[in-house]
Each structure stands twice: as C-alpha cells, then as structure tokens.
mmCIF file of C-alpha atoms in Angstrom:
data_model
loop_
_atom_site.group_PDB
_atom_site.id
_atom_site.type_symbol
_atom_site.label_atom_id
_atom_site.label_comp_id
_atom_site.label_asym_id
_atom_site.label_seq_id
_atom_site.Cartn_x
_atom_site.Cartn_y
_atom_site.Cartn_z
ATOM 1 C CA THR A 744 0.311 0.254 -0.049
ATOM 2 C CA ALA A 745 1.412 3.556 -1.034
ATOM 3 C CA MET A 746 1.952 5.964 1.815
ATOM 4 C CA LEU A 747 0.435 8.862 0.658
ATOM 5 C CA PRO A 748 2.437 12.108 1.907
ATOM 6 C CA SER A 749 1.050 15.086 4.165
ATOM 7 C CA ARG A 750 2.824 17.716 2.861
ATOM 8 C CA ALA A 751 1.373 18.467 -0.712
ATOM 9 C CA ARG A 752 0.710 21.671 -0.733
ATOM 10 C CA PRO A 753 -1.824 23.012 -3.732
ATOM 11 C CA CYS A 754 -0.768 25.107 -6.832
ATOM 12 C CA ARG A 755 -0.667 28.395 -6.833
ATOM 13 C CA ALA A 756 -1.704 30.794 -10.015
ATOM 14 C CA MET A 757 1.748 32.971 -11.732
ATOM 15 C CA THR A 758 0.757 36.328 -10.954
ATOM 16 C CA GLY A 759 -0.435 39.461 -13.250
ATOM 17 C CA ARG A 760 -3.477 36.795 -14.868
ATOM 18 C CA PRO A 761 -6.722 37.726 -14.079
ATOM 19 C CA GLU A 762 -8.668 34.573 -12.325
ATOM 20 C CA VAL A 763 -10.849 33.199 -14.996
ATOM 21 C CA SER A 764 -14.684 31.401 -14.038
ATOM 22 C CA LEU A 765 -15.743 30.015 -17.720
ATOM 23 C CA THR A 766 -15.789 26.486 -17.767
ATOM 24 C CA SER A 767 -14.616 26.534 -21.607
ATOM 25 C CA LEU A 768 -11.201 28.434 -20.109
ATOM 26 C CA ALA A 769 -9.021 26.316 -17.683
ATOM 27 C CA SER A 770 -8.407 28.105 -14.660
ATOM 28 C CA PRO A 771 -5.684 27.432 -12.273
ATOM 29 C CA GLN A 772 -7.928 25.791 -9.440
ATOM 30 C CA GLN A 773 -9.443 23.287 -11.820
ATOM 31 C CA VAL A 774 -5.039 22.692 -13.280
ATOM 32 C CA GLY A 775 -4.558 22.245 -9.443
ATOM 33 C CA GLU A 776 -7.238 19.691 -8.874
ATOM 34 C CA ALA A 777 -6.134 17.764 -11.892
ATOM 35 C CA GLU A 778 -2.805 17.809 -10.646
ATOM 36 C CA GLU A 779 -3.968 16.403 -7.421
ATOM 37 C CA ARG A 780 -5.964 13.823 -9.167
ATOM 38 C CA LEU A 781 -2.660 12.785 -10.928
ATOM 39 C CA ARG A 782 -0.037 12.534 -8.248
ATOM 40 C CA LEU A 783 -2.730 10.047 -6.087
ATOM 41 C CA ALA A 784 -3.684 8.036 -9.460
ATOM 42 C CA LEU A 785 0.171 7.737 -9.460
ATOM 43 C CA LEU A 786 0.570 7.067 -6.323
ATOM 44 C CA THR A 787 -1.874 3.756 -6.031
ATOM 45 C CA GLY A 788 -1.778 2.744 -9.826
ATOM 46 C CA ASP A 789 -4.558 3.554 -10.855
ATOM 47 C CA ILE A 790 -4.469 3.041 -15.019
ATOM 48 C CA ALA A 791 -7.673 4.618 -15.728
ATOM 49 C CA GLU A 792 -7.433 6.746 -14.036
ATOM 50 C CA LEU A 793 -4.153 7.753 -15.367
ATOM 51 C CA ASP A 794 -5.877 7.067 -19.348
ATOM 52 C CA ALA A 795 -8.237 9.737 -18.098
ATOM 53 C CA LEU A 796 -5.878 11.769 -16.995
ATOM 54 C CA VAL A 797 -3.493 11.558 -20.401
ATOM 55 C CA ALA A 798 -4.137 12.456 -23.907
ATOM 56 C CA PRO A 799 -4.254 10.333 -26.214
ATOM 57 C CA GLU A 800 -1.374 11.837 -28.438
ATOM 58 C CA ALA A 801 0.868 12.456 -25.432
ATOM 59 C CA LEU A 802 4.077 12.968 -25.427
ATOM 60 C CA LEU A 803 6.013 12.241 -21.536
ATOM 61 C CA THR A 804 9.851 12.722 -21.349
ATOM 62 C CA ASP A 805 10.907 10.697 -18.107
ATOM 63 C CA PRO A 806 14.212 11.231 -15.909
ATOM 64 C CA ARG A 807 16.375 9.679 -18.785
ATOM 65 C CA GLY A 808 15.665 11.776 -21.288
ATOM 66 C CA GLN A 809 13.840 9.383 -23.010
ATOM 67 C CA ILE A 810 10.111 10.027 -25.121
ATOM 68 C CA THR A 811 7.495 7.689 -23.842
ATOM 69 C CA ALA A 812 4.251 8.037 -25.775
ATOM 70 C CA LYS A 813 0.992 7.244 -23.804
ATOM 71 C CA ARG A 814 0.212 3.469 -24.618
ATOM 72 C CA GLU A 815 4.175 2.636 -23.622
ATOM 73 C CA TRP A 816 3.478 5.338 -20.609
ATOM 74 C CA LEU A 817 0.625 3.761 -19.541
ATOM 75 C CA GLU A 818 1.719 -0.571 -19.902
ATOM 76 C CA LEU A 819 4.901 0.976 -17.457
ATOM 77 C CA HIS A 820 2.487 1.577 -14.687
ATOM 78 C CA ARG A 821 0.376 -1.932 -15.559
ATOM 79 C CA LEU A 822 3.600 -4.389 -15.082
ATOM 80 C CA GLY A 823 4.291 -2.336 -11.890
ATOM 81 C CA ARG A 824 7.448 -1.287 -13.766
ATOM 82 C CA SER A 825 6.055 2.586 -12.579
ATOM 83 C CA ASN A 826 5.114 3.033 -8.720
ATOM 84 C CA PHE A 827 5.413 5.639 -6.193
ATOM 85 C CA GLU A 828 5.651 5.361 -2.801
ATOM 86 C CA ARG A 829 5.875 9.378 -2.065
ATOM 87 C CA ILE A 830 5.127 11.955 -4.198
ATOM 88 C CA ASP A 831 5.532 15.558 -1.891
ATOM 89 C CA VAL A 832 4.673 18.630 -4.523
ATOM 90 C CA LEU A 833 7.119 21.102 -2.522
ATOM 91 C CA GLU A 834 6.374 23.937 -4.890
ATOM 92 C CA SER A 835 3.973 24.046 -7.697
ATOM 93 C CA THR A 836 3.361 27.295 -9.888
ATOM 94 C CA VAL A 837 0.911 26.951 -13.225
ATOM 95 C CA ALA A 838 0.693 29.647 -16.126
ATOM 96 C CA THR A 839 -3.198 29.560 -18.263
ATOM 97 C CA LEU A 840 -4.122 30.548 -21.535
ATOM 98 C CA GLU A 841 -7.275 30.156 -22.720
ATOM 99 C CA ARG A 842 -7.938 26.338 -22.668
ATOM 100 C CA HIS A 843 -4.133 25.407 -21.991
ATOM 101 C CA ALA A 844 -2.375 25.576 -18.885
ATOM 102 C CA VAL A 845 1.579 24.640 -17.708
ATOM 103 C CA VAL A 846 2.446 23.398 -14.645
ATOM 104 C CA SER A 847 5.846 23.412 -13.799
ATOM 105 C CA ALA A 848 6.451 21.888 -10.152
ATOM 106 C CA LEU A 849 8.893 20.509 -7.716
ATOM 107 C CA VAL A 850 8.196 17.409 -6.314
ATOM 108 C CA HIS A 851 10.333 14.902 -3.950
ATOM 109 C CA MET A 852 9.535 11.257 -4.794
ATOM 110 C CA ILE A 853 10.314 7.745 -4.184
ATOM 111 C CA GLY A 854 9.380 5.155 -6.814
ATOM 112 C CA THR A 855 10.536 3.509 -9.254
ATOM 113 C CA PHE A 856 10.195 4.190 -13.044
ATOM 114 C CA ALA A 857 10.991 1.850 -15.664
ATOM 115 C CA GLY A 858 12.535 -0.623 -13.088
ATOM 116 C CA VAL A 859 15.141 2.332 -11.650
ATOM 117 C CA HIS A 860 14.560 3.164 -8.431
ATOM 118 C CA LEU A 861 13.979 6.597 -8.422
ATOM 119 C CA ALA A 862 14.590 8.726 -4.329
ATOM 120 C CA GLY A 863 15.373 12.624 -4.730
ATOM 121 C CA ALA A 864 14.155 16.340 -6.193
ATOM 122 C CA CYS A 865 12.533 15.769 -9.365
ATOM 123 C CA ARG A 866 11.529 19.525 -11.384
ATOM 124 C CA ILE A 867 8.379 18.725 -13.808
ATOM 125 C CA THR A 868 6.495 20.618 -16.598
ATOM 126 C CA ARG A 869 3.387 19.446 -17.889
ATOM 127 C CA ALA A 870 0.871 20.491 -20.695
ATOM 128 C CA TRP A 871 -2.461 20.891 -19.832
ATOM 129 C CA ARG A 872 -5.177 21.170 -22.619
ATOM 130 C CA LEU A 873 -9.356 21.507 -21.865
ATOM 131 C CA SER A 874 -10.682 19.166 -24.024
ATOM 132 C CA SER A 875 -13.800 19.087 -25.907
ATOM 133 C CA ARG A 876 -15.425 17.420 -22.888
ATOM 134 C CA GLN A 877 -14.967 19.897 -20.554
ATOM 135 C CA LYS A 878 -11.921 17.496 -19.653
ATOM 136 C CA LEU A 879 -7.981 18.415 -18.368
ATOM 137 C CA GLN A 880 -5.622 16.337 -20.034
ATOM 138 C CA VAL A 881 -1.918 16.773 -20.300
ATOM 139 C CA PHE A 882 -0.444 16.257 -23.626
ATOM 140 C CA ALA A 883 3.309 17.062 -22.682
ATOM 141 C CA ALA A 884 5.015 16.469 -19.796
ATOM 142 C CA HIS A 885 9.317 16.481 -18.951
ATOM 143 C CA SER A 886 10.980 15.573 -15.885
ATOM 144 C CA SER A 887 14.340 16.289 -14.381
ATOM 145 C CA LEU A 888 16.086 14.872 -11.767
ATOM 146 C CA LEU A 889 17.926 17.351 -10.066
ATOM 147 C CA PRO A 890 21.523 16.395 -9.445
ATOM 148 C CA LEU A 891 22.676 16.682 -5.326
ATOM 149 C CA LEU A 892 24.111 20.541 -4.410
ATOM 150 C CA LEU A 893 27.764 19.946 -4.060
ATOM 151 C CA PRO A 894 29.979 22.440 -1.740
ATOM 152 C CA PRO A 895 32.625 24.186 -3.678
ATOM 153 C CA ALA A 896 35.636 23.221 -4.019
ATOM 154 C CA ALA A 897 38.228 24.082 -1.461
#
C-alpha cells in the first residue's frame, strides 16, 4: 500500500493573470485539482485514472530523457515497472492561457520508473489542455532529476 504524503501543497497561480471562472477556459483551480488527481493515480497505480488524465497523443519525456508515448507509459505502470511510494509537491506554479495550462512543480519522489529506483528532488513540467468534453488532459510532460548540490571545492 502506498503512503500518501501529508506535505502536498496546492498549486498557486502566477501573479499578473486574471482569474477566469468560465468553464470553457482552464482555471488554475481546475489545473490544481487535475494535478492532485494525477499525483494520487500515480501513487495508487490507478491505470483507468491515468488513462483518463493523459491525452492519447501525449509525449512524455521521462527522467532518463527518453520520449514515451502514452500507450508505452501506461504499460510501464500496468506491469508494475513504474510505481511510487511518495510524491511530495514542494512547490507548484500554474500559468493558464485560454484552454491550456502549464505547470512547473518541484517534487520529492520515492519510487521506481521503468525498473530504476528513484529517490530525490525532481522538476516536472506538464502541459494541460481542456478537451471538447471540458476535461483537462496532459498532452506533454517533462521530468528532470535534480542533482545534489555539492559545496564548492576548497
């Protein structure tokens, strides 16, 4: 059973952008809710939810720098080769433009991706779009493991 982190923080909107309450536009609140659904689906291995939240044409760049299509990405999760024990959101920023949004998040994660153990900080960028059915879906994502900061050599 996956441990659900208690330190997750909600997304915050970038300053200077007016709030939009129309349902035909992506709002920072909608994006934050979709991000949380995605985080929980990754922690629990909920393949149906992952499938619903990721667009069919999505391009996903993993921490190894490899581009993965949605079908291959879901298969990694289905086979148990990608699973997460913790995903703690340390900071998150959302920028919206009409039916699209970009999220930049700093997360601490512990888990396995494509059979490789991951533990540490990661910067994730996701592009979301509001579909014709008014559902937010990721259509592009990139994740980078952050190296340990070492003190300068003496």
